[in-house]
Coordinates of C-alpha atoms in Angstrom, one line a residue:
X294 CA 0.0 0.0 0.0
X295 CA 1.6 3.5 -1.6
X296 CA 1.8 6.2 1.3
X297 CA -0.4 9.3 0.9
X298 CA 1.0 12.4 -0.8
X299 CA 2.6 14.6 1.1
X300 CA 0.0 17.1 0.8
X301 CA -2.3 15.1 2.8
X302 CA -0.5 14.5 5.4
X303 CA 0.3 18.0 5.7
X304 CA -3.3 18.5 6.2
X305 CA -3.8 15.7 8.2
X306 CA -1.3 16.9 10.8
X307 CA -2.6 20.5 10.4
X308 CA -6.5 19.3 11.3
X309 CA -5.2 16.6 14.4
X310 CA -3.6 20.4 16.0
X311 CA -6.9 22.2 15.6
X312 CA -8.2 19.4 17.1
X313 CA -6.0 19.0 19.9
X314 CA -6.1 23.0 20.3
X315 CA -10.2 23.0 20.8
X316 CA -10.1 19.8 23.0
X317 CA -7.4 22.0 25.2
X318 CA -10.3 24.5 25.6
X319 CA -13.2 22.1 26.6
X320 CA -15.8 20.6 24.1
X321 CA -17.4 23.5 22.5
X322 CA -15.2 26.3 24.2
X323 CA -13.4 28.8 21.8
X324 CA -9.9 28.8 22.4
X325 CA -7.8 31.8 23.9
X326 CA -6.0 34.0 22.2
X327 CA -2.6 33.0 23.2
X328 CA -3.8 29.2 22.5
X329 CA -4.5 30.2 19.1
X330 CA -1.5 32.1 18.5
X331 CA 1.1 32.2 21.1
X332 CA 3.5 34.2 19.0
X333 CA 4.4 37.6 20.5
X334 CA 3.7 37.9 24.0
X335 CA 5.8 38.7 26.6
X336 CA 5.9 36.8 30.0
X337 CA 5.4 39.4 32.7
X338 CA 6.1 36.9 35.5
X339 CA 8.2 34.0 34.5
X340 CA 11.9 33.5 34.7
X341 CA 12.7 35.4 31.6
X342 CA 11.1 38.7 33.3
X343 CA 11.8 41.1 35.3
X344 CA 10.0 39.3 38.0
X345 CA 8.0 42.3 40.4
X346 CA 11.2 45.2 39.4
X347 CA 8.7 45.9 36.8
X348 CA 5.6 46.2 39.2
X349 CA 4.6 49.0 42.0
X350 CA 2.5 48.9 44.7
X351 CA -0.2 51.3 44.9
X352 CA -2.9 52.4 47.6
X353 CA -6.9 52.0 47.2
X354 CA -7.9 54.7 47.5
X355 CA -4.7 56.9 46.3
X356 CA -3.2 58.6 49.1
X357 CA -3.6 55.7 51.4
X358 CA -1.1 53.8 53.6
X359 CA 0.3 50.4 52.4
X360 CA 1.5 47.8 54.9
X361 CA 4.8 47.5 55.8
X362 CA 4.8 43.6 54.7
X363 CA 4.0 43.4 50.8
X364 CA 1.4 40.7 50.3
X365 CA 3.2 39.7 47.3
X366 CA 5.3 36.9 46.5
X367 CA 7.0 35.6 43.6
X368 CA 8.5 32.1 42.6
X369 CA 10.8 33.2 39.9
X370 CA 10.8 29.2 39.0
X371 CA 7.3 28.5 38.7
X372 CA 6.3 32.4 37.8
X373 CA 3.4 31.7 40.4
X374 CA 2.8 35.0 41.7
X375 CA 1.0 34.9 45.4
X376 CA -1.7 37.4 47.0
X377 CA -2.7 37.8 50.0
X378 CA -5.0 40.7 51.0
X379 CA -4.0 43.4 53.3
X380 CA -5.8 42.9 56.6
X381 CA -5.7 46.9 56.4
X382 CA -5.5 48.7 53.8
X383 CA -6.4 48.0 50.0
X384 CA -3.9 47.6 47.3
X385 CA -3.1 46.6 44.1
X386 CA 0.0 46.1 42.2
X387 CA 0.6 48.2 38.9
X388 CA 3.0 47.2 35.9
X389 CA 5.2 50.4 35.2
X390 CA 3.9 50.8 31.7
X391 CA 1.3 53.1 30.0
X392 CA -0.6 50.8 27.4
X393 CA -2.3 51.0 24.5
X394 CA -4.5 48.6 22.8
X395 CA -3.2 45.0 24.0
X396 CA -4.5 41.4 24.6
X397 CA -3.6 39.8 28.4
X398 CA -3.8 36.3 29.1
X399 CA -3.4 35.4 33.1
X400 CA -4.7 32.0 34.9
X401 CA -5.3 32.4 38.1
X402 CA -6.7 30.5 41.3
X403 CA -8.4 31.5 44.7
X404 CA -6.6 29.7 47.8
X405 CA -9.3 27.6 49.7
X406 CA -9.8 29.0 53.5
X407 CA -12.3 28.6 55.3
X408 CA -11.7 31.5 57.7
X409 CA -12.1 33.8 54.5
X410 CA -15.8 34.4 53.0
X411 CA -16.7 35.4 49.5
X412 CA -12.7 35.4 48.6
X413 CA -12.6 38.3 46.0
X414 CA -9.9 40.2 43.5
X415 CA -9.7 41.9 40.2
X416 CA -7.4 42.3 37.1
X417 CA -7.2 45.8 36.5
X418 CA -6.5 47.3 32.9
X419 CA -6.8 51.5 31.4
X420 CA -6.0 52.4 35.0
X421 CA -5.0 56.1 35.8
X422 CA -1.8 55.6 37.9
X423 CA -3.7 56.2 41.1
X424 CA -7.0 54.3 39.7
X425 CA -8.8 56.7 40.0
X426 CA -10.2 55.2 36.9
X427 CA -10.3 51.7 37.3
X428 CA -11.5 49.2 35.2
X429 CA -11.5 45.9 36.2
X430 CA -12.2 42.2 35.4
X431 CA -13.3 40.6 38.8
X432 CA -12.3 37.9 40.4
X433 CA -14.2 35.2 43.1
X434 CA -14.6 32.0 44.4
X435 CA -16.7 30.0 41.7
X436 CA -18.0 34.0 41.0
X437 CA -16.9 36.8 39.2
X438 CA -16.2 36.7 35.3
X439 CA -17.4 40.5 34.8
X440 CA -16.3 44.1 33.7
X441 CA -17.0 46.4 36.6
X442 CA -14.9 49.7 37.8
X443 CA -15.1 53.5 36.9
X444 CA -14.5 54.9 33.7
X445 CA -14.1 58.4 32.1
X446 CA -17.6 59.7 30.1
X447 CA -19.2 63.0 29.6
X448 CA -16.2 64.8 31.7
X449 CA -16.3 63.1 34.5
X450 CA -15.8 59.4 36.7
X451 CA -18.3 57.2 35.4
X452 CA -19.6 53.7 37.3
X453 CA -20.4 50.8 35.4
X454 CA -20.8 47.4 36.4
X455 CA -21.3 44.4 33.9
X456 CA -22.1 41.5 36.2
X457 CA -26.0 41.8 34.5
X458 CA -24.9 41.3 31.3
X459 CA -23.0 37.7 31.6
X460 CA -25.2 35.5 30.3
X461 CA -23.0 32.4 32.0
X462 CA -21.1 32.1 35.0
X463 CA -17.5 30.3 34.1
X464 CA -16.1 30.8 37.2
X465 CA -14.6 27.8 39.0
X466 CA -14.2 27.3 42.6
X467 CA -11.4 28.0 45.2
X468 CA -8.3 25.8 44.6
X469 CA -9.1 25.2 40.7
X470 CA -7.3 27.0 38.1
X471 CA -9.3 29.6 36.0
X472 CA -8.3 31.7 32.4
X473 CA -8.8 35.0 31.4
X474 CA -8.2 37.1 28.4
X475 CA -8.7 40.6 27.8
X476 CA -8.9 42.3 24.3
X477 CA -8.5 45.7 24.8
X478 CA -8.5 48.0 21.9
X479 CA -10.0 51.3 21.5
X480 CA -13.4 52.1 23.3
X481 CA -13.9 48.1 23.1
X482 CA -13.2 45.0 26.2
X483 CA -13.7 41.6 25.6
X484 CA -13.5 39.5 28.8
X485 CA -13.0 35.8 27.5
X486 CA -13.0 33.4 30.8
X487 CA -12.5 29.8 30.6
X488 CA -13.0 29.1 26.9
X489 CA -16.3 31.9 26.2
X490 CA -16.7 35.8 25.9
X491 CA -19.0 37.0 28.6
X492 CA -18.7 40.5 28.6
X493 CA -18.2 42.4 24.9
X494 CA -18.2 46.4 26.2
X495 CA -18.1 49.2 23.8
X496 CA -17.7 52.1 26.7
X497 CA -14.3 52.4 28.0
X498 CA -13.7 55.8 28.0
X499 CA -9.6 55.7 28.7
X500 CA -7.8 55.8 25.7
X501 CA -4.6 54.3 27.6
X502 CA -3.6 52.9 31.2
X503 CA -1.8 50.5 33.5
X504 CA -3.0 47.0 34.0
X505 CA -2.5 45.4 37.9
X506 CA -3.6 43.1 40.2
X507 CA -5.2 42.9 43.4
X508 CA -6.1 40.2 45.7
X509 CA -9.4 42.2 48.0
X510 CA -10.0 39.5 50.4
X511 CA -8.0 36.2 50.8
X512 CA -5.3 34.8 48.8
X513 CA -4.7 34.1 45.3
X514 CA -2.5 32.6 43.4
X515 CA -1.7 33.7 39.6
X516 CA 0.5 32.3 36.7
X517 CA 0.7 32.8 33.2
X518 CA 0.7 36.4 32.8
X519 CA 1.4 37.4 29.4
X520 CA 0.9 40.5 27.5
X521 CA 0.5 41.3 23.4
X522 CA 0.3 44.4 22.2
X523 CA -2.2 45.2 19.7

């Protein structure tokens, strides 16, 4: 029996990868951005970065004190970054560059603890370097998977708060891993979490910003965190 060209086999390999790429994502999830194309992105937290030189850490609300303990820790290894939430004051931590349009991937788990209720935190993007804007993509325990923050419209701080609009919660529970993508780019957020788009907002009135993180209440646990510009 002759072997088949090598045309077909070419496109036998090239459909078993597409296959293997949506079966990464979960039967009938779309697959993220960097899963599609992981060419381009820079690792914000693994050994080839700059590991936190690149980051500060900022008061909620600006102004504020910060403990004298950061709550953040780094395993240059593993690029697991670790949260825990001030027992005091709020906090996040800001990357020390002004963005433009950009697509950021991050995975990202809440630590069980039973002394801690509703665990919560946010990925922040287009934030002023104080936030006072703040737009964020929040973060729970089996909860969460929505746009919510302040924004700049009609000269002045505007609130605005998606959770209504996601059609699916996609959230897993404390101690399971969880994805999110944002695609950020002009007025326009996609929040893609765990293999579906459930917020698509055309209202982000920041042209440019700093992304962060912030771990509110509890710990968490993130990995992964990789940035493309746009």
């Amino acid at each position: 029996m002759s072997a088949p060209p090598a045309s077909k086999t070419l496109a036998l390999i090239a459909s078993a990868a597409v296959v293997l790429l949506l079966g990464a994502a979960g039967d009938g999830d779309a697959p993220s951005a960097l899963q599609s194309d992981p060419t381009g992105w820079s690792d914000l937290l693994g050994p080839a970065s700059d590991g936190l030189d690149a980051w500060t850490r900022e008061p909620i609300p600006a102004g504020g004190d910060l403990v004298r303990k950061s709550p953040w820790k780094l395993d240059r290894e593993t690029g697991v970054l670790t949260a825990a939430a001030p027992k005091s004051d709020r906090e996040w931590l800001r990357l020390d560059q002004v963005l433009l349009d950009f697509a950021l991937h991050v995975e990202w788990r809440i630590v069980p603890d039973p002394d801690v209720k509703d665990p919560e935190g946010g990925v922040y993007f287009r934030n002023s370097n104080d936030a006072g804007f703040r737009h964020e993509a929040r973060l729970g325990d089996a909860a969460g998977g929505y746009l919510v923050g302040a924004t700049y419209a009609n000269l002045q701080t505007k609130p605005f708060d998606l959770s209504a609009e996601v059609a699916e919660n996609r959230v897993k529970p404390a101690g399971e891993w969880n994805a999110y993508e944002l695609t950020v780019k002009g007025r326009s957020v996609a929040l893609w979490v765990n293999g579906a788009v459930v917020n698509d907002w055309k209202g982000c009135g920041v042209p440019r910003g700093y992304i962060g993180l912030e771990a509110r209440r509890g710990k968490i646990e993130f990995r992964n965190l990789k940035l493309k510009a746009l």
